[in-house]
C-alpha cells in the first residue's frame, strides 16, 4: 500500500486475529518505514489496539505474518523476549511497576534483560527521564505522580531499552485533559528526533500535525490509509467521513 | 403538614406523620432513645457481673485455676522450653508451608492443565483434612506402613504443619497474584522479561503486599495448630506448650497450668494479630500507582 524503496521496519501481511469465533482483525496489511510516524485511528472496537498488540505479540496473531526489523514475530522459534526489547510499548493505563521507584522502573529491564551495569542503566535512565522533562522525579513512586507524569515516565521506561520502534496504545485516553498536552509534546519531540512510531490515538490534531501517515480502521479492516491531510482532511471513504464527523464535531451527535 | 418527612427519630415517614416538635404522644427523641439503649446495655453488663460474683465458687475456682505456687513452679521451663518449641515448630511449619504454597499457587496458575488439576486436588485435600488427621497419619500411619520411615519428630511436626498451612496459603497467594493488574505483566513482557522473570520481579513483590496480612493470620492459626504436636508424644526437651501443659496438669492434679499455657499462647498470637492489623493498614488500601 505504501511505495517503499527500502525494506520497511514493520511489515504486516494478511494479519488475522480472532478471539474464539469472534474475528477481530481481517487481512491487515501495513508497512511502516524507518523514522515514519503512523497514527491509527478508528472507532472503539475497530481492532486498532489489537493490531498494535499483535506487533509485539502481546496478542498472538491467528494468521498472517508480522516482520519487525527483519524478525518474524510469528515464528515460534524466535526469541520473543529479545525481540521485544527492540519494540517499546506505551500503554493506555501506563502500567508503571507500582512497587518500584521511577529510577527502578527505568533500570530494572535494562539490568535484568539487557545485562547493562547499574551505572550504565542509571545513566540511560537519567538521560531519558530528562527527555520527558521529569528529572526531579527520579526517586518518586509512581503512585505520587499525576497521570500525565506517569505516562511520560512510561515513555522514558520504554525508551531506556533503546528500541528501534515505539508502539503507543491510546497513550492519552486515560489522562486528565490538562496533562494530555505534555505527553503529546514528548511524543512530538520523539517523532522529530526520528523515532519510528505507531500510535493508536483519538487525538486527531496530533495525527494531523505529526503523522506521516494515518490509517483508519473499522470493523477489523484497514478502510483507508494515506497522508494525514488526505485521510483526515479529505477522506475518500464514507466510513471515514462518518467517523471523523463524529469525532471532530461531537456536539452534532446529540 | 402532609408532606412526607422523616420524623426526628428517623423511623417514621409518611404523609400523616406531623413534624417532630408537634408530636402529641411524646415519642422519644433520638437523643433520649440512644441514652436509653446505652443504659440498657450497661445494665445487662452489671447484672451479669453481679451474678458471676454471687454464684461463682471463688475459693474453688482460685484453687483449681489460680494456684500461684503451681504457676511459678512451671517457670522457667514453660518459657525456655515450651514457648520456645511452640515458636520453633510454628515458624518451621510456616516456612515449609510458604514454600509449598508458592509452588502450588504457581501450579494453580500454570498453563499446563495437569499442574492445575494436581494443585486443585492438593488444596482441596489438605484444606478439607483436619490437622489432627495429618498429624496422626504422619506420626503413626506412615511409620507402620513403611518400615524404614523414621523421621525425627521435629521434621514430622514441620511437615505436618507445613502441609496443613500450605493449602490455605496457596489459595491466598493465588488470589494475591491474580489481584495484581494484568497490565503489570504486559508491561514487563513488553520490556523483554520472560514470563517467569516478570512473575518473580514484578508480580510476586506486589502480590506480597496484598497477601501479607492474611499470611500473618495463617501464622496465628498455625501457632495454635502446633499444639497438636502433643499427640505425637515427645521427648521432654521437645515439649511445646500444649504438651507441657498436659504433663503439668497430670503432675499437679490442678488446672492452673492451663491458664499459664493460655497466657503463653496469647504472648505469641496477640503481637501477631497486631502486626497483621498494622500490615493491613499499611498495604490494605488500594495499591498506589496502579490504575
Coordinates of C-alpha atoms in Angstrom, one line a residue:
Chain A
X1 CA 0.0 0.0 0.0
X2 CA 2.9 2.3 0.5
X3 CA 5.6 2.6 -2.1
X4 CA 8.7 1.7 -0.1
X5 CA 12.0 1.9 -1.8
X6 CA 13.8 0.3 1.2
X7 CA 12.6 -2.6 3.3
X8 CA 10.0 -1.4 5.8
X9 CA 10.9 -1.7 9.5
X10 CA 7.4 -3.1 10.3
X11 CA 5.7 -5.3 7.6
X12 CA 2.3 -6.7 8.5
X13 CA 0.9 -9.1 5.9
X14 CA -2.6 -10.6 5.9
X15 CA -2.8 -10.3 9.7
X16 CA -5.7 -12.2 11.2
X17 CA -6.8 -12.3 14.8
X18 CA -9.8 -13.9 16.3
X19 CA -10.9 -14.5 19.9
X20 CA -12.8 -17.8 19.6
X21 CA -15.3 -17.3 16.8
X22 CA -15.1 -13.5 17.0
X23 CA -13.0 -12.3 14.1
X24 CA -11.3 -9.1 15.3
X25 CA -8.8 -8.4 12.5
X26 CA -9.2 -9.4 8.9
X27 CA -6.4 -9.3 6.4
X28 CA -4.5 -6.3 7.8
X29 CA -1.6 -5.2 5.6
X30 CA 0.6 -2.4 6.8
X31 CA 4.1 -1.3 6.2
X32 CA 6.0 1.2 8.4
X33 CA 9.3 2.7 7.2
X34 CA 12.1 3.6 9.5
X35 CA 11.6 7.0 11.1
X36 CA 7.9 7.1 10.0
X37 CA 5.1 8.1 12.3
X38 CA 1.9 6.2 11.6
X39 CA -1.3 7.1 13.5
X40 CA -4.0 4.5 13.6
X41 CA -7.5 5.9 14.2
X42 CA -10.9 4.4 14.2
X43 CA -13.9 3.8 16.4
X44 CA -13.5 1.7 19.6
X45 CA -13.8 -1.9 18.9
X46 CA -12.4 -1.4 15.4
X47 CA -9.4 -3.7 16.3
X48 CA -6.7 -0.9 16.2
X49 CA -5.4 -1.7 19.7
X50 CA -5.5 -5.4 19.0
X51 CA -3.5 -4.8 15.8
X52 CA -0.9 -2.8 17.7
X53 CA -0.6 -5.5 20.4
X54 CA -0.1 -8.1 17.7
X55 CA 3.0 -6.3 16.6
X56 CA 4.9 -7.3 19.7
X57 CA 2.7 -10.4 20.1
X58 CA 1.1 -9.4 23.4
X59 CA -1.8 -10.8 21.4
X60 CA -0.9 -13.8 19.4
X61 CA -2.0 -13.4 15.8
X62 CA -4.1 -16.3 14.4
X63 CA -2.9 -15.8 10.9
X64 CA -0.6 -13.8 8.6
X65 CA 2.8 -12.6 9.4
X66 CA 4.5 -9.6 11.1
X67 CA 8.1 -8.8 10.5
X68 CA 9.8 -6.2 12.6
X69 CA 13.3 -5.2 11.8
X70 CA 13.8 -8.5 10.0
X71 CA 12.4 -10.6 12.9
X72 CA 9.4 -12.7 12.0
X73 CA 7.3 -12.1 15.2
X74 CA 5.0 -15.1 14.4
X75 CA 7.9 -17.5 14.2
X76 CA 7.6 -19.8 17.2
X77 CA 11.4 -20.3 17.3
X78 CA 12.0 -16.6 17.6
X79 CA 13.5 -15.4 20.9
X80 CA 10.4 -13.3 21.6
X81 CA 11.8 -11.7 24.7
X82 CA 14.9 -10.5 22.9
X83 CA 12.7 -9.2 20.0
X84 CA 10.5 -7.3 22.4
X85 CA 13.5 -5.4 23.8
X86 CA 13.7 -3.6 20.4
X87 CA 10.0 -2.7 20.4
X88 CA 9.0 -0.2 23.0
X89 CA 5.4 -0.1 24.1
X90 CA 3.4 2.5 25.9
X91 CA 0.0 1.6 27.4
X92 CA -3.2 3.5 27.9
X93 CA -3.1 2.8 31.6
X94 CA 0.7 3.5 32.0
X95 CA 1.4 0.2 33.8
X96 CA 4.3 1.6 35.7
X97 CA 5.6 -1.0 38.2
X98 CA 3.8 0.2 41.3
X99 CA 6.2 -1.2 43.9
X100 CA 9.3 0.4 42.3
X101 CA 10.6 3.9 42.2
X102 CA 10.8 5.8 38.9
X103 CA 14.5 5.0 38.8
X104 CA 13.9 1.3 39.3
X105 CA 11.1 1.3 36.7
X106 CA 13.6 2.7 34.2
X107 CA 16.5 0.5 35.1
X108 CA 15.1 -2.9 36.0
X109 CA 14.7 -4.2 32.5
X110 CA 18.0 -2.7 31.4
X111 CA 19.9 -4.6 34.0
X112 CA 17.9 -7.8 34.2
X113 CA 17.1 -8.2 30.5
X114 CA 19.9 -6.3 28.6
X115 CA 22.5 -7.1 31.2
X116 CA 23.7 -3.5 31.5
X117 CA 25.6 -2.5 34.5
X118 CA 23.9 -0.5 37.2
X119 CA 25.9 2.6 36.4
X120 CA 25.2 2.4 32.7
X121 CA 21.5 1.8 33.3
X122 CA 21.3 4.8 35.6
X123 CA 22.9 7.0 33.0
X124 CA 20.5 5.9 30.4
X125 CA 17.6 6.3 32.8
X126 CA 18.6 9.8 33.7
X127 CA 19.0 10.8 30.1
X128 CA 15.6 9.5 29.2
X129 CA 13.9 11.0 32.2
X130 CA 15.3 14.3 31.2
X131 CA 14.0 13.8 27.7
X132 CA 10.4 13.7 29.1
X133 CA 11.1 16.6 31.5
X134 CA 10.8 14.7 34.8
X135 CA 14.4 14.6 36.1
X136 CA 13.3 15.7 39.5
X137 CA 11.0 12.7 39.9
X138 CA 13.8 10.1 39.8
X139 CA 13.2 8.7 43.3
X140 CA 9.4 9.2 43.3
X141 CA 7.0 6.3 43.5
X142 CA 4.5 6.1 40.5
X143 CA 1.6 6.5 42.9
X144 CA 2.7 10.0 43.8
X145 CA 2.7 11.2 40.2
X146 CA -0.1 12.6 38.1
X147 CA -1.4 10.5 35.2
X148 CA 0.4 12.7 32.7
X149 CA 3.7 12.3 34.6
X150 CA 3.2 8.6 34.9
X151 CA 2.7 8.3 31.2
X152 CA 5.9 10.3 30.5
X153 CA 7.8 8.0 32.8
X154 CA 6.3 5.1 31.0
X155 CA 7.6 6.6 27.7
X156 CA 11.1 7.1 29.3
X157 CA 11.0 3.5 30.5
X158 CA 10.3 2.2 27.0
X159 CA 13.0 4.5 25.6
X160 CA 15.6 3.3 28.1
X161 CA 15.7 0.0 26.2
X162 CA 16.9 1.9 23.1
X163 CA 14.1 0.4 20.9
X164 CA 14.0 0.7 17.2
X165 CA 10.3 1.1 17.2
X166 CA 7.8 2.6 19.6
X167 CA 4.2 1.5 19.9
X168 CA 1.7 3.7 21.6
X169 CA -1.7 2.3 22.6
X170 CA -4.0 5.2 23.2
X171 CA -1.4 6.9 25.4
X172 CA -3.6 9.9 26.3
X173 CA -7.0 8.3 26.6
X174 CA -6.7 7.8 30.4
X175 CA -5.4 11.2 31.1
X176 CA -6.9 14.3 32.6
X177 CA -7.3 16.8 29.8
X178 CA -4.8 19.3 31.2
X179 CA -2.0 16.7 31.2
X180 CA -2.6 15.5 27.7
X181 CA -0.5 18.3 26.2
X182 CA 2.7 17.4 28.0
X183 CA 2.5 13.8 26.8
X184 CA 1.8 14.7 23.3
X185 CA 4.7 17.2 23.3
X186 CA 7.0 14.4 24.4
X187 CA 5.7 12.2 21.6
X188 CA 6.1 15.1 19.1
X189 CA 9.7 15.5 20.2
X190 CA 10.3 11.8 19.7
X191 CA 8.9 12.0 16.2
X192 CA 11.1 14.9 15.3
X193 CA 14.1 13.0 16.6
X194 CA 13.3 10.4 14.0
X195 CA 11.8 7.6 16.1
X196 CA 9.7 5.1 14.2
X197 CA 6.3 5.3 15.9
X198 CA 2.9 3.5 15.5
X199 CA 0.3 5.5 17.5
X200 CA -3.2 4.3 18.2
X201 CA -4.9 7.5 19.2
X202 CA -8.1 9.6 19.3
X203 CA -6.1 12.8 19.1
X204 CA -6.9 14.0 15.6
X205 CA -5.0 17.2 16.0
X206 CA -1.8 15.2 16.9
X207 CA -2.4 12.9 14.0
X208 CA -2.9 15.7 11.6
X209 CA 0.3 17.5 12.7
X210 CA 2.7 14.7 13.5
X211 CA 1.7 11.6 11.5
X212 CA 3.4 10.9 8.2
X213 CA 0.6 8.6 7.5
X214 CA -2.8 7.9 9.0
X215 CA -4.5 4.6 9.0
X216 CA -8.3 4.4 9.5
X217 CA -9.6 1.1 10.8
X218 CA -13.1 0.0 11.2
X219 CA -14.6 -3.5 11.8
X220 CA -11.2 -5.1 11.9
X221 CA -10.1 -4.0 8.5
X222 CA -8.0 -1.1 7.2
X223 CA -10.5 1.1 5.5
X224 CA -8.2 3.9 4.4
X225 CA -4.6 4.9 4.7
X226 CA -2.5 7.7 3.5
X227 CA -1.1 11.1 4.4
X228 CA -2.9 12.8 7.2
X229 CA -4.1 15.7 5.0
X230 CA -5.9 13.2 2.8
X231 CA -7.3 10.7 5.4
X232 CA -8.3 13.3 7.9
X233 CA -8.6 16.4 5.7
X234 CA -10.3 14.8 2.7
X235 CA -11.3 11.2 3.4
X236 CA -12.3 9.1 0.4
X237 CA -14.4 6.5 2.2
X238 CA -17.8 7.1 3.6
X239 CA -17.0 5.2 6.8
X240 CA -14.0 7.5 7.4
X241 CA -16.1 10.6 6.8
X242 CA -18.8 9.4 9.3
X243 CA -16.2 8.6 12.0
X244 CA -14.4 11.9 11.5
X245 CA -17.6 13.9 11.7
X246 CA -18.5 12.2 14.9
X247 CA -15.0 12.7 16.4
X248 CA -14.4 16.3 15.2
X249 CA -17.9 17.5 15.8
X250 CA -19.1 15.5 18.7
X251 CA -21.8 18.1 19.5
X252 CA -23.8 17.1 16.5
X253 CA -24.1 13.6 17.8
X254 CA -26.6 14.7 20.4
Chain B
X1 CA -48.3 19.0 57.1
X2 CA -48.9 16.2 54.8
X3 CA -45.5 16.4 53.2
X4 CA -43.7 13.1 53.7
X5 CA -41.0 13.9 56.2
X6 CA -38.7 11.9 58.4
X7 CA -39.5 12.2 62.0
X8 CA -36.7 13.3 64.2
X9 CA -36.1 9.7 65.3
X10 CA -35.6 8.9 61.6
X11 CA -38.0 6.0 61.5
X12 CA -41.5 7.2 60.7
X13 CA -42.1 8.7 57.4
X14 CA -45.3 9.2 55.6
X15 CA -47.9 11.8 54.8
X16 CA -49.7 11.5 58.1
X17 CA -46.7 12.0 60.4
X18 CA -46.5 15.5 61.7
X19 CA -43.3 17.3 62.4
X20 CA -41.4 16.1 65.4
X21 CA -42.0 19.1 67.6
X22 CA -45.7 18.8 67.1
X23 CA -45.9 15.2 68.2
X24 CA -48.6 14.9 70.9
X25 CA -47.8 11.4 72.1
X26 CA -44.3 12.4 73.2
X27 CA -42.3 9.9 71.2
X28 CA -38.7 9.8 72.4
X29 CA -36.2 12.0 70.7
X30 CA -33.2 10.4 69.0
X31 CA -31.0 11.5 71.9
X32 CA -33.3 10.1 74.5
X33 CA -33.5 6.8 72.7
X34 CA -29.7 6.5 72.4
X35 CA -29.4 7.2 76.1
X36 CA -31.9 4.5 77.0
X37 CA -30.3 2.0 74.7
X38 CA -26.9 2.6 76.2
X39 CA -28.3 2.4 79.7
X40 CA -29.9 -1.0 79.0
X41 CA -26.6 -2.3 77.6
X42 CA -24.7 -1.2 80.7
X43 CA -27.4 -2.7 83.0
X44 CA -27.1 -6.1 81.3
X45 CA -23.3 -6.0 81.8
X46 CA -23.6 -5.1 85.5
X47 CA -26.2 -7.8 86.1
X48 CA -24.1 -10.5 84.6
X49 CA -21.0 -9.3 86.6
X50 CA -23.1 -9.4 89.8
X51 CA -24.4 -12.9 89.0
X52 CA -20.9 -14.2 88.4
X53 CA -19.6 -12.7 91.6
X54 CA -22.5 -14.1 93.6
X55 CA -22.7 -17.6 92.1
X56 CA -19.1 -18.4 91.4
X57 CA -17.4 -20.5 93.9
X58 CA -14.3 -18.3 94.2
X59 CA -12.2 -20.2 96.6
X60 CA -12.7 -23.3 94.5
X61 CA -12.0 -21.5 91.3
X62 CA -8.8 -20.0 92.6
X63 CA -7.8 -23.3 94.0
X64 CA -8.4 -25.0 90.6
X65 CA -7.1 -22.4 88.2
X66 CA -5.1 -19.8 90.2
X67 CA -2.6 -21.6 92.3
X68 CA 0.4 -19.2 92.3
X69 CA 2.8 -21.8 93.6
X70 CA 2.0 -24.2 90.7
X71 CA 2.2 -21.4 88.2
X72 CA 5.6 -20.2 89.4
X73 CA 6.7 -23.8 89.5
X74 CA 6.3 -24.0 85.8
X75 CA 8.9 -21.4 85.2
X76 CA 11.3 -21.1 83.6
X77 CA 10.6 -24.3 81.6
X78 CA 7.4 -23.0 80.2
X79 CA 9.2 -20.2 78.6
X80 CA 12.7 -21.5 77.8
X81 CA 11.4 -24.8 76.5
X82 CA 7.7 -25.0 75.8
X83 CA 7.1 -21.5 74.4
X84 CA 10.4 -21.7 72.5
X85 CA 9.4 -25.0 71.0
X86 CA 6.0 -23.7 70.0
X87 CA 7.6 -20.8 68.3
X88 CA 10.1 -23.0 66.6
X89 CA 7.5 -25.5 65.4
X90 CA 5.3 -22.7 64.2
X91 CA 8.0 -21.0 62.2
X92 CA 9.4 -24.2 60.7
X93 CA 5.9 -25.3 59.7
X94 CA 5.2 -21.8 58.3
X95 CA 8.4 -21.7 56.3
X96 CA 7.8 -25.1 54.7
X97 CA 4.2 -24.2 54.2
X98 CA 5.1 -21.0 52.4
X99 CA 7.5 -22.7 50.0
X100 CA 4.9 -25.4 49.2
X101 CA 2.2 -22.8 48.9
X102 CA 4.1 -20.7 46.5
X103 CA 4.7 -23.8 44.2
X104 CA 1.1 -24.9 44.5
X105 CA -0.2 -21.4 43.8
X106 CA 2.1 -21.1 40.7
X107 CA 0.8 -24.6 39.6
X108 CA -2.8 -23.4 40.0
X109 CA -2.0 -20.6 37.6
X110 CA 0.0 -22.8 35.2
X111 CA -0.9 -23.0 31.5
X112 CA -0.4 -26.8 31.8
X113 CA -3.8 -28.4 32.7
X114 CA -2.3 -31.3 34.7
X115 CA -0.5 -28.9 37.0
X116 CA -3.7 -27.0 37.7
X117 CA -5.6 -30.2 38.5
X118 CA -2.8 -31.5 40.8
X119 CA -2.7 -28.2 42.6
X120 CA -6.5 -28.1 43.0
X121 CA -6.6 -31.7 44.3
X122 CA -3.8 -30.9 46.7
X123 CA -5.5 -27.8 48.0
X124 CA -8.9 -29.4 48.4
X125 CA -7.3 -32.4 50.1
X126 CA -5.3 -30.7 52.7
X127 CA -7.8 -27.9 53.3
X128 CA -10.5 -30.4 53.9
X129 CA -8.5 -32.6 56.2
X130 CA -8.4 -31.9 60.0
X131 CA -4.9 -31.0 61.1
X132 CA -5.2 -33.8 63.7
X133 CA -5.6 -36.4 61.0
X134 CA -2.5 -35.1 59.2
X135 CA -0.5 -35.4 62.5
X136 CA -1.8 -38.9 63.1
X137 CA -1.1 -40.2 59.6
X138 CA 2.4 -38.7 59.6
X139 CA 3.2 -39.7 63.2
X140 CA 1.7 -43.1 63.4
X141 CA 0.3 -44.2 60.0
X142 CA 3.4 -43.8 57.8
X143 CA 5.8 -45.5 60.3
X144 CA 3.5 -48.5 60.3
X145 CA 3.1 -48.5 56.5
X146 CA 6.8 -48.1 55.7
X147 CA 9.3 -49.9 57.9
X148 CA 12.1 -47.5 57.4
X149 CA 10.0 -44.4 57.8
X150 CA 11.7 -43.0 60.8
X151 CA 11.9 -39.2 60.7
X152 CA 12.9 -37.1 63.6
X153 CA 10.0 -35.8 65.5
X154 CA 10.9 -32.2 64.7
X155 CA 10.7 -33.0 61.0
X156 CA 7.4 -34.8 61.3
X157 CA 5.9 -31.7 63.1
X158 CA 7.3 -29.4 60.5
X159 CA 6.0 -31.4 57.6
X160 CA 2.5 -31.8 59.2
X161 CA 2.2 -28.1 60.0
X162 CA 3.7 -27.3 56.5
X163 CA 1.1 -29.4 54.7
X164 CA -1.8 -28.1 56.8
X165 CA -0.9 -24.4 56.3
X166 CA 0.3 -24.7 52.7
X167 CA -3.2 -25.5 51.3
X168 CA -4.7 -22.3 52.8
X169 CA -1.6 -20.2 51.9
X170 CA -1.6 -21.4 48.3
X171 CA -5.1 -20.1 47.8
X172 CA -4.1 -16.8 49.5
X173 CA -1.1 -16.4 47.3
X174 CA -3.0 -17.3 44.1
X175 CA -5.6 -14.7 44.9
X176 CA -2.8 -12.2 45.6
X177 CA -1.1 -12.9 42.3
X178 CA -4.4 -12.6 40.5
X179 CA -5.1 -9.3 42.2
X180 CA -2.0 -7.7 40.5
X181 CA -3.3 -5.9 37.4
X182 CA -2.6 -7.7 34.2
X183 CA -1.1 -4.6 32.8
X184 CA 1.9 -5.1 35.1
X185 CA 2.7 -8.4 33.4
X186 CA 2.1 -6.9 29.9
X187 CA 4.5 -4.0 30.7
X188 CA 7.1 -6.4 32.0
X189 CA 6.8 -8.7 28.9
X190 CA 6.9 -5.7 26.5
X191 CA 10.2 -4.8 28.1
X192 CA 11.5 -8.3 27.2
X193 CA 11.2 -10.0 30.5
X194 CA 10.4 -13.7 30.3
X195 CA 7.1 -14.8 32.0
X196 CA 8.9 -16.2 35.0
X197 CA 11.1 -13.2 35.4
X198 CA 8.0 -11.0 35.2
X199 CA 6.4 -13.2 37.9
X200 CA 9.3 -13.0 40.3
X201 CA 10.4 -9.4 39.9
X202 CA 7.2 -7.7 39.1
X203 CA 4.1 -9.7 40.1
X204 CA 5.1 -11.5 43.3
X205 CA 6.6 -8.5 45.1
X206 CA 3.3 -6.7 44.5
X207 CA 1.2 -9.7 45.4
X208 CA 3.2 -10.0 48.7
X209 CA 1.8 -6.6 49.9
X210 CA -1.7 -8.0 49.3
X211 CA -1.2 -11.3 50.9
X212 CA 0.9 -10.3 53.9
X213 CA -2.0 -9.6 56.3
X214 CA -3.8 -12.9 55.5
X215 CA -0.5 -14.7 55.8
X216 CA 0.0 -13.3 59.3
X217 CA -3.4 -14.6 60.2
X218 CA -2.3 -18.0 58.9
X219 CA 0.7 -17.8 61.2
X220 CA -1.6 -17.2 64.2
X221 CA -3.7 -20.3 63.2
X222 CA -0.5 -22.3 62.8
X223 CA 0.7 -21.3 66.3
X224 CA -2.4 -22.8 67.7
X225 CA -2.3 -25.8 65.4
X226 CA 1.2 -26.6 66.6
X227 CA -0.5 -27.7 69.9
X228 CA -1.5 -30.9 68.1
X229 CA 2.2 -31.9 68.2
X230 CA 1.4 -33.2 71.7
X231 CA -0.3 -36.3 70.3
X232 CA 2.9 -37.5 68.9
X233 CA 4.3 -37.7 72.4
X234 CA 7.7 -36.2 72.6
X235 CA 10.9 -36.3 74.5
X236 CA 10.9 -34.0 77.5
X237 CA 13.0 -31.5 75.6
X238 CA 10.6 -31.4 72.6
X239 CA 7.5 -30.5 74.5
X240 CA 5.7 -27.4 73.3
X241 CA 3.1 -25.5 75.3
X242 CA 0.2 -27.9 75.0
X243 CA 2.3 -31.0 75.8
X244 CA 3.9 -29.3 78.8
X245 CA 0.5 -28.1 80.0
X246 CA -0.9 -31.6 79.9
X247 CA 2.1 -33.0 81.7
X248 CA 1.9 -30.4 84.4
X249 CA -1.8 -30.9 84.8
X250 CA -1.3 -34.6 85.4
X251 CA 1.7 -34.0 87.7
X252 CA -0.1 -31.4 89.9
X253 CA -3.7 -32.6 89.6
X254 CA -4.6 -29.0 89.2
X255 CA -5.8 -26.9 86.3
X256 CA -3.6 -23.8 86.9
X257 CA -1.2 -24.9 84.1
X258 CA -4.0 -24.3 81.6
X259 CA -4.1 -20.7 82.5
X260 CA -0.3 -20.3 82.2
X261 CA -0.3 -22.1 78.9
X262 CA -3.2 -20.0 77.6
X263 CA -1.3 -16.8 78.5
X264 CA 1.7 -18.1 76.7
X265 CA -0.3 -18.6 73.5
X266 CA -1.5 -15.1 73.8
X267 CA 2.0 -13.8 74.1
X268 CA 2.6 -15.3 70.6
X269 CA -0.7 -14.5 69.0
X270 CA -1.6 -11.0 70.2
X271 CA 1.5 -9.4 68.8
X272 CA 0.9 -11.3 65.5
X273 CA -2.6 -10.0 65.2
X274 CA -1.4 -6.5 66.0
X275 CA 1.2 -7.0 63.2
X276 CA -1.5 -8.2 60.9
X277 CA -3.6 -5.1 61.6
X278 CA -0.5 -2.8 61.0
X279 CA 0.3 -4.5 57.7
X280 CA -3.3 -4.3 56.7
X281 CA -3.3 -0.6 57.4
X282 CA -0.1 -0.1 55.5
X283 CA -0.8 -2.1 52.4
X284 CA -4.5 -2.8 52.7
X285 CA -5.6 0.3 50.9
X286 CA -5.8 0.0 47.1
X287 CA -2.3 -0.3 45.8
X288 CA -1.0 3.1 44.9
X289 CA 0.1 3.8 41.4
X290 CA -1.8 1.1 39.7
X291 CA -4.7 2.3 37.7

